[in-house]
PDB file of C-alpha atoms and ligand atoms in Angstrom:
ATOM      1  CA  MET A   1       0.000   0.000   0.000  1.00 56.00           C
ATOM      2  CA  ASP A   2       1.420   3.394  -0.936  1.00 92.00           C
ATOM      3  CA  TYR A   3       0.621   6.869   0.331  1.00 97.00           C
ATOM      4  CA  SER A   4      -1.692   7.716  -2.564  1.00 97.00           C
ATOM      5  CA  LEU A   5      -4.816   9.802  -2.084  1.00 98.00           C
ATOM      6  CA  LYS A   6      -8.173   8.021  -2.123  1.00 98.00           C
ATOM      7  CA  LEU A   7     -11.662   9.465  -2.250  1.00 98.00           C
ATOM      8  CA  ILE A   8     -13.441   8.466   0.952  1.00 97.00           C
ATOM      9  CA  LYS A   9     -17.204   8.825   1.431  1.00 97.00           C
ATOM     10  CA  ASN A  10     -18.133   9.554   5.017  1.00 96.00           C
ATOM     11  CA  GLN A  11     -21.370  10.860   6.602  1.00 95.00           C
ATOM     12  CA  GLY A  12     -22.749  12.365   3.401  1.00 94.00           C
ATOM     13  CA  ILE A  13     -19.554  14.101   2.280  1.00 97.00           C
ATOM     14  CA  SER A  14     -16.433  12.925   0.495  1.00 98.00           C
ATOM     15  CA  TYR A  15     -12.793  13.949   0.599  1.00 98.00           C
ATOM     16  CA  LEU A  16      -9.400  12.779  -0.576  1.00 98.00           C
ATOM     17  CA  THR A  17      -7.177  11.303   2.095  1.00 98.00           C
ATOM     18  CA  SER A  18      -4.136   9.061   2.450  1.00 98.00           C
ATOM     19  CA  PRO A  19      -5.312   5.939   4.275  1.00 98.00           C
ATOM     20  CA  LYS A  20      -1.750   4.690   4.780  1.00 98.00           C
ATOM     21  CA  LEU A  21      -0.636   7.957   6.382  1.00 98.00           C
ATOM     22  CA  ASN A  22      -3.550   7.712   8.782  1.00 98.00           C
ATOM     23  CA  LYS A  23      -3.048   4.042   9.560  1.00 97.00           C
ATOM     24  CA  ASN A  24       0.735   3.936   9.916  1.00 97.00           C
ATOM     25  CA  HIS A  25       1.490   7.379  11.319  1.00 98.00           C
ATOM     26  CA  LYS A  26      -1.788   8.641  12.793  1.00 98.00           C
ATOM     27  CA  ILE A  27      -1.658  11.718  10.614  1.00 98.00           C
ATOM     28  CA  PHE A  28      -4.961  12.552   8.994  1.00 98.00           C
ATOM     29  CA  ILE A  29      -5.154  14.786   5.937  1.00 98.00           C
ATOM     30  CA  ALA A  30      -8.130  15.752   3.779  1.00 98.00           C
ATOM     31  CA  PHE A  31      -8.764  17.684   0.601  1.00 98.00           C
ATOM     32  CA  THR A  32     -12.464  18.518   0.480  1.00 98.00           C
ATOM     33  CA  ASN A  33     -14.755  19.210  -2.503  1.00 98.00           C
ATOM     34  CA  LYS A  34     -18.147  20.779  -3.202  1.00 97.00           C
ATOM     35  CA  ASP A  35     -19.897  18.063  -1.149  1.00 96.00           C
ATOM     36  CA  THR A  36     -19.060  20.018   1.978  1.00 97.00           C
ATOM     37  CA  GLY A  37     -20.208  23.342   0.541  1.00 97.00           C
ATOM     38  CA  ASN A  38     -18.275  26.568   0.960  1.00 98.00           C
ATOM     39  CA  LEU A  39     -15.772  26.410   3.821  1.00 98.00           C
ATOM     40  CA  GLY A  40     -14.304  29.903   3.397  1.00 98.00           C
ATOM     41  CA  LEU A  41     -15.459  32.611   5.817  1.00 97.00           C
ATOM     42  CA  HIS A  42     -14.034  35.421   3.667  1.00 95.00           C
ATOM     43  CA  VAL A  43     -15.985  35.092   0.412  1.00 95.00           C
ATOM     44  CA  GLY A  44     -19.244  36.795   1.325  1.00 92.00           C
ATOM     45  CA  ASP A  45     -21.435  33.867   2.356  1.00 94.00           C
ATOM     46  CA  LEU A  46     -23.339  34.081   5.616  1.00 95.00           C
ATOM     47  CA  SER A  47     -20.923  32.983   8.320  1.00 96.00           C
ATOM     48  CA  THR A  48     -23.627  30.825   9.921  1.00 97.00           C
ATOM     49  CA  SER A  49     -23.875  28.721   6.764  1.00 97.00           C
ATOM     50  CA  VAL A  50     -20.078  28.431   6.442  1.00 98.00           C
ATOM     51  CA  ILE A  51     -19.811  27.387  10.093  1.00 98.00           C
ATOM     52  CA  LYS A  52     -22.509  24.772   9.506  1.00 98.00           C
ATOM     53  CA  ASN A  53     -20.454  23.387   6.598  1.00 98.00           C
ATOM     54  CA  ARG A  54     -17.301  23.363   8.724  1.00 98.00           C
ATOM     55  CA  GLN A  55     -19.226  21.552  11.454  1.00 98.00           C
ATOM     56  CA  LYS A  56     -20.297  18.905   8.933  1.00 98.00           C
ATOM     57  CA  LEU A  57     -16.665  18.373   7.904  1.00 98.00           C
ATOM     58  CA  CYS A  58     -15.462  18.279  11.511  1.00 98.00           C
ATOM     59  CA  GLU A  59     -18.111  15.767  12.550  1.00 98.00           C
ATOM     60  CA  ALA A  60     -17.220  13.449   9.674  1.00 97.00           C
ATOM     61  CA  THR A  61     -13.500  13.689  10.421  1.00 97.00           C
ATOM     62  CA  LYS A  62     -13.811  13.613  14.246  1.00 97.00           C
ATOM     63  CA  ILE A  63     -12.249  17.033  14.688  1.00 97.00           C
ATOM     64  CA  ASP A  64     -13.321  19.621  17.252  1.00 98.00           C
ATOM     65  CA  LEU A  65     -14.383  22.705  15.290  1.00 98.00           C
ATOM     66  CA  ASN A  66     -13.241  24.898  18.190  1.00 98.00           C
ATOM     67  CA  ASP A  67      -9.649  23.747  17.579  1.00 98.00           C
ATOM     68  CA  LEU A  68      -9.660  24.310  13.825  1.00 98.00           C
ATOM     69  CA  THR A  69      -6.803  26.739  13.187  1.00 98.00           C
ATOM     70  CA  CYS A  70      -7.037  28.967  10.109  1.00 98.00           C
ATOM     71  CA  ALA A  71      -5.257  31.939   8.526  1.00 98.00           C
ATOM     72  CA  LYS A  72      -5.977  35.104   6.588  1.00 98.00           C
ATOM     73  CA  GLN A  73      -4.330  34.031   3.363  1.00 98.00           C
ATOM     74  CA  THR A  74      -2.633  36.757   1.358  1.00 98.00           C
ATOM     75  CA  HIS A  75      -0.611  34.933  -1.365  1.00 98.00           C
ATOM     76  CA  SER A  76       2.480  35.594   0.745  1.00 98.00           C
ATOM     77  CA  ASP A  77       5.381  33.292   1.577  1.00 98.00           C
ATOM     78  CA  ASN A  78       4.797  33.732   5.320  1.00 98.00           C
ATOM     79  CA  PHE A  79       4.457  30.698   7.541  1.00 98.00           C
ATOM     80  CA  THR A  80       3.365  30.430  11.174  1.00 98.00           C
ATOM     81  CA  VAL A  81       4.381  27.776  13.656  1.00 98.00           C
ATOM     82  CA  VAL A  82       1.107  27.475  15.538  1.00 98.00           C
ATOM     83  CA  LYS A  83       1.440  28.216  19.255  1.00 95.00           C
ATOM     84  CA  LYS A  84      -0.921  26.894  21.933  1.00 94.00           C
ATOM     85  CA  SER A  85      -2.570  30.326  22.085  1.00 96.00           C
ATOM     86  CA  ASP A  86      -3.215  30.186  18.308  1.00 98.00           C
ATOM     87  CA  VAL A  87      -5.241  26.965  18.416  1.00 98.00           C
ATOM     88  CA  GLY A  88      -8.769  27.563  17.166  1.00 98.00           C
ATOM     89  CA  ARG A  89      -8.042  30.965  15.648  1.00 98.00           C
ATOM     90  CA  GLY A  90     -10.314  31.553  12.665  1.00 98.00           C
ATOM     91  CA  SER A  91     -12.449  28.480  13.334  1.00 98.00           C
ATOM     92  CA  ILE A  92     -15.708  30.419  13.517  1.00 98.00           C
ATOM     93  CA  SER A  93     -14.588  34.012  12.964  1.00 97.00           C
ATOM     94  CA  TYR A  94     -12.409  35.289  10.153  1.00 97.00           C
ATOM     95  CA  ASP A  95     -11.418  38.365  12.179  1.00 97.00           C
ATOM     96  CA  VAL A  96      -9.242  36.417  14.587  1.00 98.00           C
ATOM     97  CA  ALA A  97      -7.639  34.051  12.042  1.00 98.00           C
ATOM     98  CA  ILE A  98      -3.821  34.129  11.931  1.00 98.00           C
ATOM     99  CA  ASP A  99      -2.908  37.270  10.032  1.00 98.00           C
ATOM    100  CA  ASN A 100      -1.097  37.536   6.680  1.00 98.00           C
ATOM    101  CA  CYS A 101      -0.100  33.903   6.464  1.00 98.00           C
ATOM    102  CA  ASP A 102      -0.143  31.168   3.812  1.00 98.00           C
ATOM    103  CA  CYS A 103       1.265  28.226   5.733  1.00 98.00           C
ATOM    104  CA  LEU A 104       0.495  26.735   9.124  1.00 98.00           C
ATOM    105  CA  ILE A 105       2.923  24.342  10.823  1.00 98.00           C
ATOM    106  CA  THR A 106       2.684  22.200  13.948  1.00 98.00           C
ATOM    107  CA  LYS A 107       4.268  19.230  15.664  1.00 98.00           C
ATOM    108  CA  GLU A 108       1.628  19.184  18.390  1.00 98.00           C
ATOM    109  CA  ALA A 109      -0.891  16.345  18.350  1.00 97.00           C
ATOM    110  CA  GLY A 110      -4.550  17.331  18.298  1.00 97.00           C
ATOM    111  CA  VAL A 111      -4.137  20.639  16.471  1.00 98.00           C
ATOM    112  CA  PRO A 112      -6.121  20.663  13.191  1.00 98.00           C
ATOM    113  CA  LEU A 113      -4.788  23.064  10.549  1.00 98.00           C
ATOM    114  CA  ALA A 114      -6.938  24.260   7.629  1.00 98.00           C
ATOM    115  CA  LEU A 115      -6.471  26.572   4.659  1.00 98.00           C
ATOM    116  CA  PHE A 116      -8.958  27.305   1.871  1.00 98.00           C
ATOM    117  CA  PHE A 117      -8.751  27.099  -1.903  1.00 98.00           C
ATOM    118  CA  ALA A 118     -10.408  27.615  -5.254  1.00 97.00           C
ATOM    119  CA  ASP A 119      -7.766  26.888  -7.962  1.00 97.00           C
ATOM    120  CA  CYS A 120      -4.632  27.686  -5.929  1.00 98.00           C
ATOM    121  CA  LEU A 121      -2.476  24.702  -5.083  1.00 98.00           C
ATOM    122  CA  PRO A 122      -2.936  23.078  -1.666  1.00 98.00           C
ATOM    123  CA  LEU A 123       0.248  21.420  -0.472  1.00 98.00           C
ATOM    124  CA  ILE A 124       0.556  19.378   2.704  1.00 99.00           C
ATOM    125  CA  LEU A 125       4.061  18.490   3.857  1.00 98.00           C
ATOM    126  CA  VAL A 126       4.438  15.757   6.436  1.00 98.00           C
ATOM    127  CA  ALA A 127       7.537  14.601   8.314  1.00 98.00           C
ATOM    128  CA  LEU A 128       7.090  10.985   9.302  1.00 98.00           C
ATOM    129  CA  ASP A 129      10.122  10.478  11.581  1.00 96.00           C
ATOM    130  CA  SER A 130       9.069  12.715  14.475  1.00 96.00           C
ATOM    131  CA  ARG A 131       5.707  13.916  13.334  1.00 98.00           C
ATOM    132  CA  GLU A 132       5.362  17.454  12.021  1.00 98.00           C
ATOM    133  CA  ILE A 133       2.893  18.844   9.469  1.00 98.00           C
ATOM    134  CA  ALA A 134       2.617  21.938   7.283  1.00 99.00           C
ATOM    135  CA  VAL A 135      -0.406  23.058   5.262  1.00 99.00           C
ATOM    136  CA  ILE A 136       0.497  25.455   2.452  1.00 98.00           C
ATOM    137  CA  HIS A 137      -1.529  27.734   0.161  1.00 98.00           C
ATOM    138  CA  ALA A 138       0.412  28.121  -3.077  1.00 98.00           C
ATOM    139  CA  GLY A 139      -1.152  30.096  -5.889  1.00 96.00           C
ATOM    140  CA  ARG A 140       0.676  31.787  -8.712  1.00 97.00           C
ATOM    141  CA  LYS A 141       2.246  34.390  -6.391  1.00 98.00           C
ATOM    142  CA  GLY A 142       3.057  31.949  -3.599  1.00 98.00           C
ATOM    143  CA  VAL A 143       4.701  29.554  -6.033  1.00 98.00           C
ATOM    144  CA  LYS A 144       6.731  32.414  -7.506  1.00 98.00           C
ATOM    145  CA  ARG A 145       7.763  33.482  -4.003  1.00 98.00           C
ATOM    146  CA  GLU A 146       8.811  29.845  -3.434  1.00 98.00           C
ATOM    147  CA  ILE A 147       6.726  29.299  -0.330  1.00 98.00           C
ATOM    148  CA  ALA A 148       7.126  25.501  -0.713  1.00 98.00           C
ATOM    149  CA  THR A 149      10.924  25.834  -0.745  1.00 98.00           C
ATOM    150  CA  LYS A 150      10.891  28.112   2.276  1.00 98.00           C
ATOM    151  CA  VAL A 151       8.668  25.821   4.356  1.00 98.00           C
ATOM    152  CA  LEU A 152      10.502  22.684   3.313  1.00 98.00           C
ATOM    153  CA  LYS A 153      13.847  24.237   4.306  1.00 98.00           C
ATOM    154  CA  LYS A 154      12.375  24.929   7.715  1.00 98.00           C
ATOM    155  CA  LEU A 155      11.218  21.295   8.079  1.00 98.00           C
ATOM    156  CA  LEU A 156      14.573  19.961   6.894  1.00 98.00           C
ATOM    157  CA  GLN A 157      16.239  21.635   9.879  1.00 98.00           C
ATOM    158  CA  SER A 158      14.678  18.879  12.017  1.00 98.00           C
ATOM    159  CA  HIS A 159      13.928  16.021   9.609  1.00 98.00           C
ATOM    160  CA  PRO A 160      15.836  14.069   6.928  1.00 98.00           C
ATOM    161  CA  THR A 161      14.637  14.404   3.324  1.00 98.00           C
ATOM    162  CA  GLU A 162      13.543  10.732   3.137  1.00 97.00           C
ATOM    163  CA  SER A 163      11.062  11.219   5.966  1.00 97.00           C
ATOM    164  CA  ILE A 164       9.181  13.980   4.152  1.00 98.00           C
ATOM    165  CA  ARG A 165       6.025  13.205   2.198  1.00 98.00           C
ATOM    166  CA  ALA A 166       4.343  15.860   0.055  1.00 98.00           C
ATOM    167  CA  PHE A 167       0.662  15.789  -0.884  1.00 98.00           C
ATOM    168  CA  ILE A 168      -0.610  18.025  -3.687  1.00 98.00           C
ATOM    169  CA  GLY A 169      -4.365  18.550  -3.669  1.00 98.00           C
ATOM    170  CA  PRO A 170      -6.786  19.543  -6.445  1.00 98.00           C
ATOM    171  CA  HIS A 171      -5.869  22.843  -8.132  1.00 98.00           C
ATOM    172  CA  VAL A 172      -6.122  24.443 -11.563  1.00 98.00           C
ATOM    173  CA  GLY A 173      -3.962  22.408 -13.929  1.00 98.00           C
ATOM    174  CA  ASP A 174      -1.801  23.507 -16.840  1.00 97.00           C
ATOM    175  CA  CYS A 175      -4.676  22.297 -19.056  1.00 98.00           C
ATOM    176  CA  CYS A 176      -6.633  25.393 -17.956  1.00 97.00           C
ATOM    177  CA  TYR A 177      -4.026  27.866 -16.706  1.00 97.00           C
ATOM    178  CA  GLU A 178      -0.931  29.358 -18.270  1.00 95.00           C
ATOM    179  CA  VAL A 179       1.171  28.622 -15.188  1.00 95.00           C
ATOM    180  CA  ASP A 180       1.993  25.021 -14.307  1.00 97.00           C
ATOM    181  CA  LEU A 181       1.788  25.304 -10.531  1.00 98.00           C
ATOM    182  CA  GLU A 182       2.324  21.611  -9.872  1.00 98.00           C
ATOM    183  CA  GLN A 183       5.443  21.202 -11.996  1.00 98.00           C
ATOM    184  CA  THR A 184       7.031  24.232 -10.368  1.00 98.00           C
ATOM    185  CA  VAL A 185       6.222  23.031  -6.855  1.00 98.00           C
ATOM    186  CA  ARG A 186       7.507  19.540  -7.670  1.00 98.00           C
ATOM    187  CA  ARG A 187      10.748  21.064  -8.996  1.00 98.00           C
ATOM    188  CA  GLN A 188      11.132  23.091  -5.803  1.00 98.00           C
ATOM    189  CA  LEU A 189      10.636  20.030  -3.574  1.00 98.00           C
ATOM    190  CA  ILE A 190      12.828  17.694  -5.593  1.00 98.00           C
ATOM    191  CA  GLY A 191      15.445  20.454  -5.818  1.00 98.00           C
ATOM    192  CA  LEU A 192      15.873  20.207  -2.058  1.00 98.00           C
ATOM    193  CA  GLY A 193      16.380  16.441  -2.215  1.00 98.00           C
ATOM    194  CA  ILE A 194      12.878  15.071  -1.702  1.00 98.00           C
ATOM    195  CA  PRO A 195      12.660  11.775  -3.608  1.00 97.00           C
ATOM    196  CA  LYS A 196      10.267  12.021  -6.569  1.00 97.00           C
ATOM    197  CA  SER A 197       8.310   9.056  -5.254  1.00 97.00           C
ATOM    198  CA  ASN A 198       7.627  10.918  -1.981  1.00 97.00           C
ATOM    199  CA  VAL A 199       5.477  13.469  -3.822  1.00 98.00           C
ATOM    200  CA  VAL A 200       1.862  12.367  -4.172  1.00 98.00           C
ATOM    201  CA  SER A 201      -0.662  14.311  -6.245  1.00 98.00           C
ATOM    202  CA  ALA A 202      -4.427  14.098  -6.486  1.00 98.00           C
ATOM    203  CA  GLY A 203      -4.034  14.708 -10.232  1.00 98.00           C
ATOM    204  CA  ILE A 204      -7.260  16.718 -10.317  1.00 98.00           C
ATOM    205  CA  CYS A 205      -7.827  20.025 -12.130  1.00 98.00           C
ATOM    206  CA  THR A 206     -10.419  22.151 -10.316  1.00 98.00           C
ATOM    207  CA  SER A 207     -11.394  23.877 -13.562  1.00 98.00           C
ATOM    208  CA  CYS A 208     -11.891  20.673 -15.594  1.00 98.00           C
ATOM    209  CA  GLN A 209     -13.708  19.127 -12.625  1.00 98.00           C
ATOM    210  CA  ASN A 210     -15.689  22.220 -11.727  1.00 97.00           C
ATOM    211  CA  LYS A 211     -18.719  20.046 -11.118  1.00 97.00           C
ATOM    212  CA  HIS A 212     -17.006  18.721  -8.002  1.00 98.00           C
ATOM    213  CA  TYR A 213     -14.564  21.508  -7.114  1.00 98.00           C
ATOM    214  CA  PHE A 214     -14.759  25.270  -6.664  1.00 98.00           C
ATOM    215  CA  SER A 215     -12.805  27.034  -9.386  1.00 97.00           C
ATOM    216  CA  TYR A 216     -12.165  30.755  -9.178  1.00 96.00           C
ATOM    217  CA  ARG A 217     -11.350  30.865 -12.874  1.00 94.00           C
ATOM    218  CA  VAL A 218     -14.626  29.196 -13.855  1.00 95.00           C
ATOM    219  CA  ASP A 219     -16.996  30.593 -11.214  1.00 91.00           C
ATOM    220  CA  ASN A 220     -15.242  33.837 -10.246  1.00 83.00           C
ATOM    221  CA  LYS A 221     -17.340  34.455  -7.149  1.00 88.00           C
ATOM    222  CA  CYS A 222     -17.349  31.066  -5.504  1.00 94.00           C
ATOM    223  CA  GLY A 223     -16.842  29.012  -2.390  1.00 97.00           C
ATOM    224  CA  ARG A 224     -13.685  27.441  -1.081  1.00 98.00           C
ATOM    225  CA  GLN A 225     -12.621  23.850  -0.436  1.00 98.00           C
ATOM    226  CA  ALA A 226     -10.252  23.020   2.388  1.00 98.00           C
ATOM    227  CA  ALA A 227      -6.922  21.328   2.871  1.00 98.00           C
ATOM    228  CA  LEU A 228      -6.899  19.947   6.379  1.00 98.00           C
ATOM    229  CA  ALA A 229      -4.242  18.136   8.414  1.00 98.00           C
ATOM    230  CA  ILE A 230      -3.952  16.895  11.995  1.00 98.00           C
ATOM    231  CA  ILE A 231      -1.508  14.827  13.962  1.00 98.00           C
ATOM    232  CA  LYS A 232      -3.739  12.488  15.938  1.00 97.00           C
ATOM    233  CA  LYS A 233      -3.155  11.885  19.635  1.00 94.00           C
TER     234      LYS A 233
HETATM  235 ZN1   ZN B 301      -8.076  21.682 -16.506  1.00 66.06          ZN
END
């Protein structure tokens, strides 16, 4: 069994996850789709309906919504190592989400990290040796600013390259966008010594598969899907 992403149906929603990562390392990751509805608090939907959608996701994945830790994403290359006092920021109110940040990192068990997407590339980096996770929002600007390189360098200060696994979620592909986000991110990761086989991709274009995924380029004003990761206790 490899670390590949599988579509799991659970309590009326579905999401991509790596069953092996969950089973062998007790690290749960999920890339959601339109089943869950809009999960972004910043796109103009009523916050009560977004919170209801987040609740649905949290119930299915056995996560406490109050702990869900989120950021105000700005297409930066800024990352935040989540402190105890940060846990739960942005879970039900955008105002208190972690400011000006496009990557959340933790080695604490029980801290769920979530960022939100419609076309930009969701990247989850996982260190298997002594568990640490990073959830990254990499759109055109973030990729150009090399956010993946920056975060990976940080992780490599405490983990060997072989222990890193990278998971690339659904995003707009080069079939529908003039920038090949995935190839660039792969090059950045492999450039720092991550074995090619340690990079796993969903292989899904949000624009081609707009029926199932929010796509900013197709819908313009639209909801957001989530990339979620937690080290389980
Ligand atoms: Zn496409």
